[in-house]
Every structure is written in C-alpha cells, then in structure tokens.
C-alpha cells in the first residue's frame, strides 16, 4: 500500500459502515482496496496539479521507487500545507464512499 | 458439496456498491490520465501502466510506509491538527506493511547454501538473478579488498553542519529503533551530504540512513582522486548469510581502521535491517551497477 492510501484514506469509518451491513471480510477487503485505489488516483491528481512541470517527474520517481520519507520531504518542499490539503480532500472522498455505502441500505 | 457451498451464510449483496466504486475508480483514473499526460508519458518510459504506478509503487514503499505516515502526521499537527491516536495507528502498521513485502531471505539462504562463497563470479550472477539487479564483485575495473568480512555498527553521520540526534531522527519509529545509536562527530569521508539543513534533500536523508563504510584505502585500485570520488554514493548490496536479509546501501564513509578487526561498517538502520543489534558479524558486500539510479536504498524485498 502506498503512503497516500495508507495515511490519508481513512478506512475505519468505511469498515464500521460495512459491518453494520453485515458484509463479510472478503467483500470488505474488496471495497477497501477499491477505496484505496480511488483515493490514490484522486490524491495523485491533486498533487500533480500543484507541482511545477519539472517537479512532476521527480515526484513520480519518488512515489514509484522512493521511500515514504523521500516522498514526504519532497512534497513538503514543493507544496505548502500539503498534509492539510490532502487530508481535506480525503475527507471529502471518504464521505462520498460512505454515501455510496449508505445507498445499499435503501 | 455443492449444497454446503450454497448454504454458506449469504451476506448483503454488495455488487452494486462494488460496481459503483469500480466505475468511480475508472473515472478518477481517466481524469488523472487526461489531465496529467506527463504521468502517462512517465509510466510509458518506465514500461508500466498508470495503474501499476499505484500498485508497484506501493510494493516498493511498503517497508517504510508507517515511517512516512508518522512524518506526515507530525507535520499535520503543526499545520492543521491531528488526533494523536493516528501516530499509534501508523506505527502499528509498520509490521503489517513489512509483511506485505515478499520476504526473500529464505531464497537467499538457499542460494548461498547451493552456490557457496568461493566462486564470487557465480555468486554475484545468481544474486543478480534473484535480486533482479546487477550485482558485481568488480565494477568499472574497481574492486574492494574483500567482499566478505566483519561489519561494524556505526553511528549516525552528520548530514550538514550542526546536525544533531534530535533533528536527525524525524520519525518516532526512528527514535524508538535507532535513537540509541550515537551521532558521529562529523561527516563521512567525503564531507557533509548537504551544506545546511535547508539544503538537505530527500536523497541525502536516504543516503545517510542506509550508509555503508568500506575500506576504500585498501582497495587494489586506491591512489587517485578519481577512484576516491568513484566510491562516493556507490550503491552496494549487503547480505547477512546467517538469515538471508538483504539491504541496499550507499558508500558514504571510508573505514573502518584495520586495527578494529572490522572490514565494513553499516548505519544503525542498515544493521538493524540485517538483523544485527551490534557489530562484529559477517556479511557479503557487492557493488550494484545502477547507472540510472533506479534501485532504492533500504531493506530489500520483491
């Protein structure tokens, strides 16, 4: 799991919601994996929108084969308040997914 | 048998939700590819798809994910506030993240048992195949005095003037695991990695974290500034033959003194990753031919 999915995509509320619906572990894992992938694509988009052209390739290199420390240092250097931005966007995404889950109850 | 399967507890049908999320996933991926052609071009150059960037990147980063998360969480508390429990959660994830990475130690132990240490050319060839990197006992005509010997547990290196143990260990994971290691009084044999804290780059941090010490001055090729510079930042693979652990590090210091009885040195992070809590243990060390600088430093896993 990548650093974006690991840290920013909060899974606790999704798991809790799925438990209420009596969803088994395999299906929960399937939904979590999809949530992580959606979150990563979304956050990558947000990051790339905020990076200068010459930094985008560097970031991708770090993200692909660097360490979390390298990714963190790089993003902090290049994007002001990066954690706050990513956290806010992740919260919106989480709410979207929770809304989708709640539709199952209907 | 069929009856048994059909009578398994039927949970709520989540297919509509999964389909909705799959659709959303595709939408986000399409948006990402449409808006950021540079990502598609970069992935093309690497020979991967944008989807694989997420999957393969995850694998490469797995061992250190929690460390990064802790860094991010400490940053969050400065800029936006974050509940402290997230730190704990992140640290708990270290173990599961490490487990997610395929452990190759058993394969390495078997390989060493089969090939032995005597035929270095054969050993490096086999290691290259298994580790999927170009492992060399001699690179660009340059050799070490030995590729098998005793490794010492080194202190942290000063990365820039004024670097101290507090600024050094940014992660709580680092403080827990490596805080006991002391700080060297100065930089490595080639000077500081950065002229100041501000100038310190992610790559410098990685190089110090996984730094190696070799007896450059005992190399049969020693004697010119070119050779000295050749060694700097040179990547090497370190193998603990006892447990099969493998770490990729970078040469950032020269030593140890022959009188110490050691042949090599490793940073606290290198040593712990090899499974050593102190020095005085035998390892194998070989150069890695990585001209495009694509092989990440740190504990190795596939």
GROMACS .gro file of N, CA and C in nm, chain A residues 1-12 18 20-28 30-50 53 56-78 81-87 93 96-97 99-106, chain B residues 9-22 24-25 28-29 31-32 35-36 38-39 42 45-46 48 50-76 78-83 86 89-90 93 96-97 100 170-171 173 198 200-203 205-206 209-210 294-297:
model
  507
    1UNK      N    1   0.084  -0.119   0.000
    1UNK     CA    2   0.000   0.000   0.000
    1UNK      C    3   0.088   0.125   0.000
    2UNK      N    4   0.051   0.223  -0.079
    2UNK     CA    5   0.135   0.343  -0.086
    2UNK      C    6   0.105   0.438   0.029
    3UNK      N    7   0.194   0.535   0.042
    3UNK     CA    8   0.183   0.626   0.157
    3UNK      C    9   0.053   0.706   0.152
    4UNK      N   10   0.005   0.740   0.036
    4UNK     CA   11  -0.118   0.819   0.026
    4UNK      C   12  -0.237   0.738   0.077
    5UNK      N   13  -0.246   0.615   0.027
    5UNK     CA   14  -0.357   0.529   0.069
    5UNK      C   15  -0.345   0.493   0.217
    6UNK      N   16  -0.223   0.467   0.260
    6UNK     CA   17  -0.201   0.421   0.397
    6UNK      C   18  -0.239   0.528   0.499
    7UNK      N   19  -0.200   0.649   0.469
    7UNK     CA   20  -0.220   0.750   0.572
    7UNK      C   21  -0.347   0.832   0.553
    8UNK      N   22  -0.376   0.869   0.431
    8UNK     CA   23  -0.484   0.967   0.412
    8UNK      C   24  -0.621   0.905   0.391
    9UNK      N   25  -0.626   0.786   0.336
    9UNK     CA   26  -0.757   0.727   0.312
    9UNK      C   27  -0.801   0.657   0.440
   10UNK      N   28  -0.887   0.725   0.513
   10UNK     CA   29  -0.930   0.668   0.641
   10UNK      C   30  -1.025   0.552   0.614
   11UNK      N   31  -0.992   0.440   0.673
   11UNK     CA   32  -1.071   0.322   0.643
   11UNK      C   33  -1.164   0.281   0.758
   12UNK      N   34  -1.136   0.339   0.875
   12UNK     CA   35  -1.212   0.296   0.993
   12UNK      C   36  -1.363   0.315   0.976
   18UNK      N   37  -1.961  -0.082   0.680
   18UNK     CA   38  -1.982  -0.213   0.616
   18UNK      C   39  -2.022  -0.318   0.719
   20UNK      N   40  -2.202  -0.272   0.979
   20UNK     CA   41  -2.345  -0.254   1.006
   20UNK      C   42  -2.430  -0.325   0.902
   21UNK      N   43  -2.373  -0.340   0.783
   21UNK     CA   44  -2.448  -0.403   0.674
   21UNK      C   45  -2.423  -0.553   0.666
   22UNK      N   46  -2.348  -0.606   0.765
   22UNK     CA   47  -2.322  -0.749   0.768
   22UNK      C   48  -2.246  -0.796   0.644
   23UNK      N   49  -2.150  -0.716   0.602
   23UNK     CA   50  -2.069  -0.753   0.485
   23UNK      C   51  -1.952  -0.838   0.532
   24UNK      N   52  -1.925  -0.949   0.465
   24UNK     CA   53  -1.818  -1.038   0.513
   24UNK      C   54  -1.679  -0.979   0.485
   25UNK      N   55  -1.576  -1.045   0.539
   25UNK     CA   56  -1.440  -0.989   0.535
   25UNK      C   57  -1.387  -0.976   0.392
   26UNK      N   58  -1.412  -1.078   0.310
   26UNK     CA   59  -1.362  -1.072   0.172
   26UNK      C   60  -1.419  -0.952   0.098
   27UNK      N   61  -1.548  -0.932   0.115
   27UNK     CA   62  -1.614  -0.822   0.046
   27UNK      C   63  -1.568  -0.688   0.104
   28UNK      N   64  -1.546  -0.686   0.235
   28UNK     CA   65  -1.495  -0.563   0.298
   28UNK      C   66  -1.358  -0.529   0.239
   30UNK      N   67  -1.244  -0.614  -0.046
   30UNK     CA   68  -1.261  -0.571  -0.185
   30UNK      C   69  -1.298  -0.421  -0.191
   31UNK      N   70  -1.391  -0.382  -0.104
   31UNK     CA   71  -1.435  -0.241  -0.103
   31UNK      C   72  -1.320  -0.150  -0.056
   32UNK      N   73  -1.244  -0.197   0.042
   32UNK     CA   74  -1.132  -0.115   0.092
   32UNK      C   75  -1.027  -0.096  -0.016
   33UNK      N   76  -1.000  -0.203  -0.090
   33UNK     CA   77  -0.899  -0.193  -0.197
   33UNK      C   78  -0.943  -0.092  -0.302
   34UNK      N   79  -1.071  -0.099  -0.338
   34UNK     CA   80  -1.122  -0.003  -0.437
   34UNK      C   81  -1.114   0.139  -0.381
   35UNK      N   82  -1.147   0.154  -0.253
   35UNK     CA   83  -1.142   0.287  -0.191
   35UNK      C   84  -1.000   0.342  -0.193
   36UNK      N   85  -0.904   0.255  -0.163
   36UNK     CA   86  -0.763   0.298  -0.162
   36UNK      C   87  -0.719   0.341  -0.302
   37UNK      N   88  -0.761   0.264  -0.402
   37UNK     CA   89  -0.721   0.298  -0.539
   37UNK      C   90  -0.784   0.430  -0.583
   38UNK      N   91  -0.912   0.445  -0.552
   38UNK     CA   92  -0.979   0.571  -0.588
   38UNK      C   93  -0.908   0.687  -0.518
   39UNK      N   94  -0.882   0.668  -0.389
   39UNK     CA   95  -0.815   0.774  -0.312
   39UNK      C   96  -0.679   0.808  -0.367
   40UNK      N   97  -0.604   0.706  -0.404
   40UNK     CA   98  -0.470   0.733  -0.456
   40UNK      C   99  -0.477   0.810  -0.587
   41UNK      N  100  -0.568   0.770  -0.676
   41UNK     CA  101  -0.580   0.842  -0.804
   41UNK      C  102  -0.619   0.987  -0.779
   42UNK      N  103  -0.712   1.005  -0.686
   42UNK     CA  104  -0.757   1.142  -0.659
   42UNK      C  105  -0.643   1.226  -0.599
   43UNK      N  106  -0.574   1.171  -0.503
   43UNK     CA  107  -0.467   1.247  -0.437
   43UNK      C  108  -0.350   1.272  -0.532
   44UNK      N  109  -0.322   1.174  -0.617
   44UNK     CA  110  -0.215   1.196  -0.717
   44UNK      C  111  -0.251   1.315  -0.806
   45UNK      N  112  -0.379   1.320  -0.842
   45UNK     CA  113  -0.424   1.431  -0.926
   45UNK      C  114  -0.404   1.565  -0.854
   46UNK      N  115  -0.442   1.569  -0.729
   46UNK     CA  116  -0.429   1.693  -0.651
   46UNK      C  117  -0.282   1.733  -0.640
   47UNK      N  118  -0.198   1.636  -0.616
   47UNK     CA  119  -0.055   1.665  -0.602
   47UNK      C  120   0.002   1.716  -0.735
   48UNK      N  121  -0.027   1.645  -0.842
   48UNK     CA  122   0.030   1.683  -0.972
   48UNK      C  123  -0.019   1.821  -1.016
   49UNK      N  124  -0.143   1.855  -0.980
   49UNK     CA  125  -0.195   1.989  -1.014
   49UNK      C  126  -0.114   2.098  -0.947
   50UNK      N  127  -0.055   2.066  -0.834
   50UNK     CA  128   0.014   2.170  -0.756
   50UNK      C  129   0.165   2.172  -0.776
   53UNK      N  130   0.607   2.183  -1.351
   53UNK     CA  131   0.633   2.081  -1.452
   53UNK      C  132   0.757   1.998  -1.421
   56UNK      N  133   0.718   1.735  -1.141
   56UNK     CA  134   0.622   1.625  -1.151
   56UNK      C  135   0.693   1.490  -1.171
   57UNK      N  136   0.790   1.492  -1.262
   57UNK     CA  137   0.862   1.367  -1.290
   57UNK      C  138   0.940   1.320  -1.167
   58UNK      N  139   0.998   1.417  -1.100
   58UNK     CA  140   1.074   1.383  -0.978
   58UNK      C  141   0.982   1.321  -0.873
   59UNK      N  142   0.865   1.381  -0.859
   59UNK     CA  143   0.770   1.327  -0.762
   59UNK      C  144   0.731   1.183  -0.798
   60UNK      N  145   0.702   1.162  -0.927
   60UNK     CA  146   0.663   1.027  -0.970
   60UNK      C  147   0.773   0.926  -0.942
   61UNK      N  148   0.897   0.969  -0.962
   61UNK     CA  149   1.010   0.880  -0.932
   61UNK      C  150   1.011   0.845  -0.784
   62UNK      N  151   0.995   0.947  -0.700
   62UNK     CA  152   0.994   0.923  -0.555
   62UNK      C  153   0.877   0.832  -0.518
   63UNK      N  154   0.762   0.861  -0.575
   63UNK     CA  155   0.642   0.786  -0.540
   63UNK      C  156   0.654   0.640  -0.584
   64UNK      N  157   0.716   0.621  -0.698
   64UNK     CA  158   0.727   0.486  -0.753
   64UNK      C  159   0.832   0.403  -0.682
   65UNK      N  160   0.949   0.463  -0.659
   65UNK     CA  161   1.056   0.378  -0.606
   65UNK      C  162   1.127   0.439  -0.485
   66UNK      N  163   1.078   0.551  -0.437
   66UNK     CA  164   1.144   0.609  -0.320
   66UNK      C  165   1.083   0.558  -0.191
   67UNK      N  166   1.126   0.618  -0.083
   67UNK     CA  167   1.072   0.578   0.047
   67UNK      C  168   0.967   0.681   0.091
   68UNK      N  169   0.885   0.648   0.189
   68UNK     CA  170   0.788   0.746   0.239
   68UNK      C  171   0.856   0.875   0.285
   69UNK      N  172   0.974   0.860   0.346
   69UNK     CA  173   1.044   0.981   0.392
   69UNK      C  174   1.078   1.071   0.274
   70UNK      N  175   1.123   1.008   0.165
   70UNK     CA  176   1.160   1.085   0.047
   70UNK      C  177   1.037   1.155  -0.012
   71UNK      N  178   0.927   1.082  -0.017
   71UNK     CA  179   0.803   1.141  -0.070
   71UNK      C  180   0.760   1.258   0.018
   72UNK      N  181   0.765   1.234   0.148
   72UNK     CA  182   0.721   1.337   0.242
   72UNK      C  183   0.806   1.463   0.231
   73UNK      N  184   0.936   1.444   0.233
   73UNK     CA  185   1.027   1.559   0.226
   73UNK      C  186   1.002   1.636   0.097
   74UNK      N  187   0.987   1.562  -0.011
   74UNK     CA  188   0.970   1.625  -0.141
   74UNK      C  189   0.841   1.708  -0.143
   75UNK      N  190   0.732   1.647  -0.097
   75UNK     CA  191   0.604   1.718  -0.102
   75UNK      C  192   0.604   1.841  -0.011
   76UNK      N  193   0.668   1.826   0.103
   76UNK     CA  194   0.674   1.941   0.194
   76UNK      C  195   0.754   2.056   0.135
   77UNK      N  196   0.856   2.019   0.063
   77UNK     CA  197   0.938   2.123  -0.001
   77UNK      C  198   0.860   2.197  -0.108
   78UNK      N  199   0.777   2.122  -0.178
   78UNK     CA  200   0.717   2.176  -0.301
   78UNK      C  201   0.575   2.229  -0.284
   81UNK      N  202   0.151   2.343   0.299
   81UNK     CA  203   0.039   2.279   0.371
   81UNK      C  204  -0.012   2.153   0.302
   82UNK      N  205   0.079   2.077   0.250
   82UNK     CA  206   0.037   1.960   0.171
   82UNK      C  207  -0.049   1.863   0.252
   83UNK      N  208  -0.013   1.844   0.379
   83UNK     CA  209  -0.090   1.747   0.459
   83UNK      C  210  -0.235   1.792   0.476
   84UNK      N  211  -0.253   1.921   0.502
   84UNK     CA  212  -0.388   1.973   0.523
   84UNK      C  213  -0.470   1.957   0.395
   85UNK      N  214  -0.409   1.990   0.284
   85UNK     CA  215  -0.479   1.979   0.155
   85UNK      C  216  -0.522   1.834   0.131
   86UNK      N  217  -0.430   1.744   0.149
   86UNK     CA  218  -0.461   1.603   0.121
   86UNK      C  219  -0.563   1.548   0.221
   87UNK      N  220  -0.551   1.593   0.344
   87UNK     CA  221  -0.645   1.546   0.446
   87UNK      C  222  -0.788   1.592   0.412
   93UNK      N  223  -1.364   1.259  -0.005
   93UNK     CA  224  -1.375   1.131  -0.074
   93UNK      C  225  -1.438   1.025   0.018
   96UNK      N  226  -1.798   1.066   0.025
   96UNK     CA  227  -1.858   1.015  -0.099
   96UNK      C  228  -1.879   0.864  -0.090
   97UNK      N  229  -1.774   0.796  -0.044
   97UNK     CA  230  -1.781   0.649  -0.035
   97UNK      C  231  -1.885   0.607   0.069
   99UNK      N  232  -2.145   0.769   0.151
   99UNK     CA  233  -2.278   0.792   0.091
   99UNK      C  234  -2.316   0.676  -0.002
  100UNK      N  235  -2.217   0.630  -0.078
  100UNK     CA  236  -2.243   0.517  -0.168
  100UNK      C  237  -2.282   0.393  -0.086
  101UNK      N  238  -2.213   0.373   0.023
  101UNK     CA  239  -2.244   0.256   0.108
  101UNK      C  240  -2.385   0.269   0.166
  102UNK      N  241  -2.419   0.387   0.210
  102UNK     CA  242  -2.549   0.403   0.274
  102UNK      C  243  -2.663   0.381   0.175
  103UNK      N  244  -2.634   0.397   0.046
  103UNK     CA  245  -2.738   0.371  -0.055
  103UNK      C  246  -2.775   0.223  -0.058
  104UNK      N  247  -2.683   0.139  -0.014
  104UNK     CA  248  -2.713  -0.005  -0.009
  104UNK      C  249  -2.828  -0.035   0.087
  105UNK      N  250  -2.843   0.050   0.186
  105UNK     CA  251  -2.948   0.027   0.287
  105UNK      C  252  -3.086   0.055   0.230
  106UNK      N  253  -3.088   0.136   0.124
  106UNK     CA  254  -3.219   0.181   0.073
  106UNK      C  255  -3.292   0.070  -0.002
  115UNK      N  256  -2.329  -1.872   0.482
  115UNK     CA  257  -2.407  -1.754   0.517
  115UNK      C  258  -2.399  -1.651   0.405
  116UNK      N  259  -2.513  -1.610   0.358
  116UNK     CA  260  -2.516  -1.513   0.250
  116UNK      C  261  -2.521  -1.372   0.308
  117UNK      N  262  -2.419  -1.295   0.280
  117UNK     CA  263  -2.418  -1.158   0.330
  117UNK      C  264  -2.492  -1.069   0.232
  118UNK      N  265  -2.505  -0.946   0.271
  118UNK     CA  266  -2.571  -0.848   0.185
  118UNK      C  267  -2.498  -0.840   0.051
  119UNK      N  268  -2.573  -0.828  -0.055
  119UNK     CA  269  -2.513  -0.822  -0.188
  119UNK      C  270  -2.449  -0.684  -0.207
  120UNK      N  271  -2.318  -0.684  -0.213
  120UNK     CA  272  -2.251  -0.554  -0.226
  120UNK      C  273  -2.209  -0.527  -0.370
  121UNK      N  274  -2.249  -0.614  -0.462
  121UNK     CA  275  -2.209  -0.592  -0.601
  121UNK      C  276  -2.245  -0.453  -0.655
  122UNK      N  277  -2.365  -0.404  -0.624
  122UNK     CA  278  -2.395  -0.269  -0.675
  122UNK      C  279  -2.295  -0.164  -0.623
  123UNK      N  280  -2.258  -0.178  -0.496
  123UNK     CA  281  -2.160  -0.084  -0.439
  123UNK      C  282  -2.024  -0.102  -0.506
  124UNK      N  283  -1.983  -0.229  -0.521
  124UNK     CA  284  -1.853  -0.254  -0.584
  124UNK      C  285  -1.851  -0.200  -0.727
  125UNK      N  286  -1.962  -0.221  -0.797
  125UNK     CA  287  -1.968  -0.169  -0.936
  125UNK      C  288  -1.960  -0.017  -0.937
  126UNK      N  289  -2.029   0.044  -0.843
  126UNK     CA  290  -2.027   0.192  -0.834
  126UNK      C  291  -1.884   0.241  -0.807
  127UNK      N  292  -1.817   0.172  -0.716
  127UNK     CA  293  -1.679   0.214  -0.683
  127UNK      C  294  -1.583   0.185  -0.798
  128UNK      N  295  -1.606   0.073  -0.865
  128UNK     CA  296  -1.521   0.043  -0.983
  128UNK      C  297  -1.538   0.151  -1.089
  130UNK      N  298  -1.631   0.458  -1.032
  130UNK     CA  299  -1.567   0.580  -0.979
  130UNK      C  300  -1.415   0.572  -0.997
  131UNK      N  301  -1.364   0.453  -0.971
  131UNK     CA  302  -1.219   0.432  -0.985
  131UNK      C  303  -1.176   0.461  -1.129
  134UNK      N  304  -1.186   0.838  -1.197
  134UNK     CA  305  -1.072   0.910  -1.140
  134UNK      C  306  -0.944   0.881  -1.218
  135UNK      N  307  -0.930   0.756  -1.259
  135UNK     CA  308  -0.811   0.719  -1.335
  135UNK      C  309  -0.810   0.791  -1.470
  137UNK      N  310  -0.960   1.071  -1.543
  137UNK     CA  311  -0.932   1.214  -1.517
  137UNK      C  312  -0.783   1.236  -1.498
  138UNK      N  313  -0.724   1.147  -1.420
  138UNK     CA  314  -0.581   1.159  -1.391
  138UNK      C  315  -0.500   1.152  -1.521
  141UNK      N  316  -0.579   1.470  -1.749
  141UNK     CA  317  -0.525   1.599  -1.701
  141UNK      C  318  -0.374   1.597  -1.687
  142UNK      N  319  -0.319   1.480  -1.672
  142UNK     CA  320  -0.175   1.474  -1.645
  142UNK      C  321  -0.107   1.378  -1.742
  144UNK      N  322   0.177   1.396  -1.844
  144UNK     CA  323   0.314   1.369  -1.802
  144UNK      C  324   0.323   1.238  -1.724
  145UNK      N  325   0.214   1.206  -1.652
  145UNK     CA  326   0.213   1.079  -1.577
  145UNK      C  327   0.210   0.962  -1.675
  148UNK      N  328   0.547   0.939  -1.840
  148UNK     CA  329   0.646   0.887  -1.745
  148UNK      C  330   0.628   0.735  -1.728
  151UNK      N  331   0.757   0.555  -2.029
  151UNK     CA  332   0.905   0.546  -2.025
  151UNK      C  333   0.950   0.432  -1.935
  152UNK      N  334   0.877   0.413  -1.827
  152UNK     CA  335   0.913   0.308  -1.730
  152UNK      C  336   0.865   0.170  -1.776
  154UNK      N  337   0.545   0.082  -1.765
  154UNK     CA  338   0.434   0.038  -1.678
  154UNK      C  339   0.309   0.117  -1.716
  156UNK      N  340  -0.028   0.346  -1.582
  156UNK     CA  341  -0.053   0.434  -1.467
  156UNK      C  342  -0.110   0.358  -1.347
  157UNK      N  343  -0.190   0.254  -1.375
  157UNK     CA  344  -0.245   0.174  -1.264
  157UNK      C  345  -0.133   0.107  -1.186
  158UNK      N  346  -0.034   0.061  -1.261
  158UNK     CA  347   0.078  -0.008  -1.195
  158UNK      C  348   0.161   0.086  -1.108
  159UNK      N  349   0.158   0.213  -1.143
  159UNK     CA  350   0.232   0.311  -1.061
  159UNK      C  351   0.185   0.299  -0.917
  160UNK      N  352   0.054   0.287  -0.902
  160UNK     CA  353  -0.002   0.275  -0.767
  160UNK      C  354   0.034   0.141  -0.706
  161UNK      N  355   0.019   0.034  -0.785
  161UNK     CA  356   0.042  -0.099  -0.728
  161UNK      C  357   0.190  -0.127  -0.702
  162UNK      N  358   0.273  -0.099  -0.804
  162UNK     CA  359   0.415  -0.131  -0.788
  162UNK      C  360   0.482  -0.033  -0.694
  163UNK      N  361   0.443   0.092  -0.703
  163UNK     CA  362   0.498   0.191  -0.610
  163UNK      C  363   0.470   0.150  -0.468
  164UNK      N  364   0.350   0.098  -0.448
  164UNK     CA  365   0.312   0.053  -0.315
  164UNK      C  366   0.407  -0.053  -0.265
  165UNK      N  367   0.441  -0.147  -0.354
  165UNK     CA  368   0.527  -0.257  -0.312
  165UNK      C  369   0.666  -0.206  -0.276
  166UNK      N  370   0.715  -0.115  -0.358
  166UNK     CA  371   0.848  -0.062  -0.332
  166UNK      C  372   0.857   0.016  -0.204
  167UNK      N  373   0.745   0.074  -0.165
  167UNK     CA  374   0.748   0.161  -0.049
  167UNK      C  375   0.701   0.094   0.078
  168UNK      N  376   0.653  -0.027   0.064
  168UNK     CA  377   0.581  -0.086   0.176
  168UNK      C  378   0.656  -0.085   0.308
  169UNK      N  379   0.783  -0.117   0.305
  169UNK     CA  380   0.854  -0.134   0.432
  169UNK      C  381   0.859  -0.007   0.514
  170UNK      N  382   0.855   0.105   0.451
  170UNK     CA  383   0.870   0.228   0.527
  170UNK      C  384   0.744   0.311   0.536
  171UNK      N  385   0.634   0.256   0.495
  171UNK     CA  386   0.511   0.335   0.489
  171UNK      C  387   0.480   0.403   0.621
  172UNK      N  388   0.486   0.326   0.726
  172UNK     CA  389   0.446   0.385   0.853
  172UNK      C  390   0.539   0.496   0.895
  173UNK      N  391   0.667   0.481   0.865
  173UNK     CA  392   0.761   0.588   0.900
  173UNK      C  393   0.719   0.716   0.831
  174UNK      N  394   0.681   0.706   0.706
  174UNK     CA  395   0.638   0.824   0.632
  174UNK      C  396   0.510   0.878   0.689
  175UNK      N  397   0.421   0.789   0.727
  175UNK     CA  398   0.294   0.833   0.782
  175UNK      C  399   0.316   0.908   0.911
  176UNK      N  400   0.412   0.863   0.989
  176UNK     CA  401   0.440   0.933   1.114
  176UNK      C  402   0.494   1.071   1.084
  177UNK      N  403   0.580   1.081   0.985
  177UNK     CA  404   0.633   1.212   0.948
  177UNK      C  405   0.518   1.302   0.908
  178UNK      N  406   0.430   1.249   0.825
  178UNK     CA  407   0.318   1.330   0.779
  178UNK      C  408   0.229   1.369   0.894
  179UNK      N  409   0.209   1.278   0.986
  179UNK     CA  410   0.120   1.310   1.096
  179UNK      C  411   0.180   1.418   1.184
  180UNK      N  412   0.313   1.415   1.203
  180UNK     CA  413   0.373   1.519   1.286
  180UNK      C  414   0.363   1.652   1.215
  181UNK      N  415   0.372   1.649   1.082
  181UNK     CA  416   0.356   1.771   1.006
  181UNK      C  417   0.215   1.823   1.017
  182UNK      N  418   0.120   1.730   1.015
  182UNK     CA  419  -0.020   1.770   1.025
  182UNK      C  420  -0.049   1.841   1.156
  184UNK      N  421   0.134   2.021   1.310
  184UNK     CA  422   0.185   2.158   1.306
  184UNK      C  423   0.094   2.247   1.223
  185UNK      N  424   0.043   2.194   1.115
  185UNK     CA  425  -0.030   2.281   1.024
  185UNK      C  426  -0.181   2.272   1.037
  186UNK      N  427  -0.232   2.161   1.079
  186UNK     CA  428  -0.377   2.154   1.079
  186UNK      C  429  -0.436   2.081   1.198
  187UNK      N  430  -0.356   2.014   1.275
  187UNK     CA  431  -0.407   1.941   1.389
  187UNK      C  432  -0.449   1.801   1.351
  188UNK      N  433  -0.405   1.704   1.430
  188UNK     CA  434  -0.441   1.565   1.402
  188UNK      C  435  -0.444   1.491   1.534
  189UNK      N  436  -0.543   1.405   1.547
  189UNK     CA  437  -0.554   1.333   1.673
  189UNK      C  438  -0.430   1.245   1.694
  192UNK      N  439  -0.361   0.869   1.569
  192UNK     CA  440  -0.315   0.831   1.434
  192UNK      C  441  -0.169   0.789   1.435
  195UNK      N  442  -0.166   0.437   1.536
  195UNK     CA  443  -0.217   0.354   1.428
  195UNK      C  444  -0.110   0.335   1.322
  196UNK      N  445  -0.043   0.444   1.289
  196UNK     CA  446   0.059   0.437   1.185
  196UNK      C  447   0.173   0.345   1.227
  199UNK      N  448   0.101  -0.010   1.195
  199UNK     CA  449   0.101  -0.057   1.057
  199UNK      C  450   0.239  -0.097   1.007
  202UNK      N  451   0.259  -0.483   0.961
  202UNK     CA  452   0.178  -0.537   0.852
  202UNK      C  453   0.233  -0.493   0.717
  203UNK      N  454   0.288  -0.370   0.713
  203UNK     CA  455   0.341  -0.321   0.587
  203UNK      C  456   0.466  -0.400   0.548
  206UNK      N  457   0.380  -0.721   0.409
  206UNK     CA  458   0.321  -0.716   0.276
  206UNK      C  459   0.426  -0.731   0.168
  276UNK      N  460   1.367   1.211   1.255
  276UNK     CA  461   1.240   1.282   1.245
  276UNK      C  462   1.122   1.195   1.280
  277UNK      N  463   1.136   1.067   1.268
  277UNK     CA  464   1.020   0.981   1.290
  277UNK      C  465   1.025   0.918   1.427
  279UNK      N  466   0.928   0.630   1.481
  279UNK     CA  467   0.979   0.495   1.456
  279UNK      C  468   1.131   0.497   1.467
  304UNK      N  469   1.860   2.338   0.543
  304UNK     CA  470   1.766   2.382   0.439
  304UNK      C  471   1.796   2.315   0.304
  306UNK      N  472   1.922   2.026   0.264
  306UNK     CA  473   1.916   1.879   0.272
  306UNK      C  474   1.800   1.826   0.187
  307UNK      N  475   1.831   1.735   0.100
  307UNK     CA  476   1.730   1.678   0.010
  307UNK      C  477   1.692   1.537   0.056
  308UNK      N  478   1.581   1.492   0.004
  308UNK     CA  479   1.534   1.357   0.039
  308UNK      C  480   1.640   1.252   0.009
  309UNK      N  481   1.710   1.268  -0.100
  309UNK     CA  482   1.812   1.170  -0.138
  309UNK      C  483   1.926   1.168  -0.035
  311UNK      N  484   1.899   1.234   0.280
  311UNK     CA  485   1.848   1.165   0.400
  311UNK      C  486   1.856   1.014   0.381
  312UNK      N  487   1.816   0.970   0.265
  312UNK     CA  488   1.820   0.827   0.235
  312UNK      C  489   1.963   0.773   0.238
  315UNK      N  490   2.079   0.745   0.590
  315UNK     CA  491   2.003   0.642   0.662
  315UNK      C  492   2.057   0.502   0.631
  316UNK      N  493   2.088   0.480   0.506
  316UNK     CA  494   2.138   0.348   0.466
  316UNK      C  495   2.282   0.358   0.418
  400UNK      N  496   1.813   0.368  -1.022
  400UNK     CA  497   1.674   0.325  -1.012
  400UNK      C  498   1.647   0.233  -0.892
  401UNK      N  499   1.754   0.183  -0.834
  401UNK     CA  500   1.733   0.087  -0.724
  401UNK      C  501   1.726   0.162  -0.591
  402UNK      N  502   1.615   0.151  -0.521
  402UNK     CA  503   1.602   0.226  -0.396
  402UNK      C  504   1.691   0.170  -0.285
  403UNK      N  505   1.732   0.259  -0.197
  403UNK     CA  506   1.810   0.218  -0.081
  403UNK      C  507   1.715   0.161   0.025
   0.00000   0.00000   0.00000
